[in-house]
Amino acid sequence: MRTGLILLMVLFSIFLAIGCTSKGETYYVKIENSQFYPNSITMYSSDTVRWTNLDPTNHTVVGTGFSSGNIASQDSYDHKFTKIGTYNYYCSIEPSMKGVIIVK
């Protein structure tokens, strides 16, 4: 009886752990003074980055596999990274603006 109860508790714990999936974290990048802050983020697969434009002019975020289009002042763009790798990005309006996302 005691062994059966322990086995039942172990199986319940396993099913509970399987059912708990991470929704991922959100990392925030400010676009301000024609720069990305921070300009480097290390994160995990299934995490999201949100870029928010605090400048008075439009900016973009362009990288391998993603492109924001114009981000107006006070607007944001989100991208969920699902594959491990290093993603360099830049602003197509001001190409000197650069950043990198490292996904583990």
mmCIF file of C-alpha atoms in Angstrom, residues 24-88:
data_model
loop_
_atom_site.group_PDB
_atom_site.id
_atom_site.type_symbol
_atom_site.label_atom_id
_atom_site.label_comp_id
_atom_site.label_asym_id
_atom_site.label_seq_id
_atom_site.Cartn_x
_atom_site.Cartn_y
_atom_site.Cartn_z
ATOM 1 C CA GLY A 24 9.410 32.708 -21.844
ATOM 2 C CA GLU A 25 10.776 36.004 -20.662
ATOM 3 C CA THR A 26 10.424 39.398 -22.303
ATOM 4 C CA TYR A 27 13.494 41.606 -22.675
ATOM 5 C CA TYR A 28 13.168 45.321 -23.352
ATOM 6 C CA VAL A 29 15.297 47.453 -25.679
ATOM 7 C CA LYS A 30 14.852 51.221 -25.805
ATOM 8 C CA ILE A 31 15.513 53.104 -29.013
ATOM 9 C CA GLU A 32 16.717 56.460 -27.776
ATOM 10 C CA ASN A 33 19.172 59.088 -29.071
ATOM 11 C CA SER A 34 19.558 56.959 -32.221
ATOM 12 C CA GLN A 35 20.912 53.991 -30.238
ATOM 13 C CA PHE A 36 19.652 50.638 -28.959
ATOM 14 C CA TYR A 37 19.775 50.307 -25.129
ATOM 15 C CA PRO A 38 20.984 47.724 -24.311
ATOM 16 C CA ASN A 39 22.639 46.861 -27.601
ATOM 17 C CA SER A 40 23.364 43.258 -26.546
ATOM 18 C CA ILE A 41 21.054 40.694 -24.925
ATOM 19 C CA THR A 42 21.699 37.044 -24.066
ATOM 20 C CA MET A 43 18.522 35.021 -23.640
ATOM 21 C CA TYR A 44 16.929 31.617 -24.159
ATOM 22 C CA SER A 45 14.871 30.172 -26.968
ATOM 23 C CA SER A 46 11.162 31.114 -26.650
ATOM 24 C CA ASP A 47 12.028 34.476 -25.075
ATOM 25 C CA THR A 48 10.789 37.714 -26.641
ATOM 26 C CA VAL A 49 12.442 41.069 -27.243
ATOM 27 C CA ARG A 50 10.373 44.265 -27.284
ATOM 28 C CA TRP A 51 11.958 47.306 -28.931
ATOM 29 C CA THR A 52 10.308 50.629 -27.991
ATOM 30 C CA ASN A 53 11.067 53.758 -29.983
ATOM 31 C CA LEU A 54 11.501 56.758 -27.678
ATOM 32 C CA ASP A 55 12.983 58.980 -30.400
ATOM 33 C CA PRO A 56 10.796 61.534 -32.215
ATOM 34 C CA THR A 57 11.575 59.922 -35.610
ATOM 35 C CA ASN A 58 10.847 56.492 -37.089
ATOM 36 C CA HIS A 59 13.313 53.621 -36.703
ATOM 37 C CA THR A 60 13.393 49.970 -37.781
ATOM 38 C CA VAL A 61 14.774 46.712 -36.425
ATOM 39 C CA VAL A 62 16.125 44.449 -39.173
ATOM 40 C CA GLY A 63 17.881 41.125 -38.627
ATOM 41 C CA THR A 64 18.097 37.645 -40.068
ATOM 42 C CA GLY A 65 14.540 36.309 -40.075
ATOM 43 C CA PHE A 66 12.804 39.420 -38.730
ATOM 44 C CA SER A 67 12.022 42.981 -39.774
ATOM 45 C CA SER A 68 9.877 45.476 -37.912
ATOM 46 C CA GLY A 69 8.979 47.900 -40.648
ATOM 47 C CA ASN A 70 8.786 51.499 -39.432
ATOM 48 C CA ILE A 71 8.406 51.882 -35.674
ATOM 49 C CA ALA A 72 6.886 55.299 -35.002
ATOM 50 C CA SER A 73 7.758 57.358 -31.950
ATOM 51 C CA GLN A 74 6.332 55.757 -28.770
ATOM 52 C CA ASP A 75 5.474 52.518 -30.614
ATOM 53 C CA SER A 76 6.951 49.060 -30.044
ATOM 54 C CA TYR A 77 7.865 45.949 -31.992
ATOM 55 C CA ASP A 78 8.038 42.441 -30.479
ATOM 56 C CA HIS A 79 9.858 39.396 -31.816
ATOM 57 C CA LYS A 80 9.934 35.929 -30.242
ATOM 58 C CA PHE A 81 13.196 34.053 -30.840
ATOM 59 C CA THR A 82 12.664 30.307 -31.212
ATOM 60 C CA LYS A 83 16.024 29.122 -32.559
ATOM 61 C CA ILE A 84 19.432 29.108 -30.924
ATOM 62 C CA GLY A 85 21.922 31.444 -32.568
ATOM 63 C CA THR A 86 23.400 34.915 -32.765
ATOM 64 C CA TYR A 87 21.187 37.543 -34.378
ATOM 65 C CA ASN A 88 22.811 40.805 -35.414
#
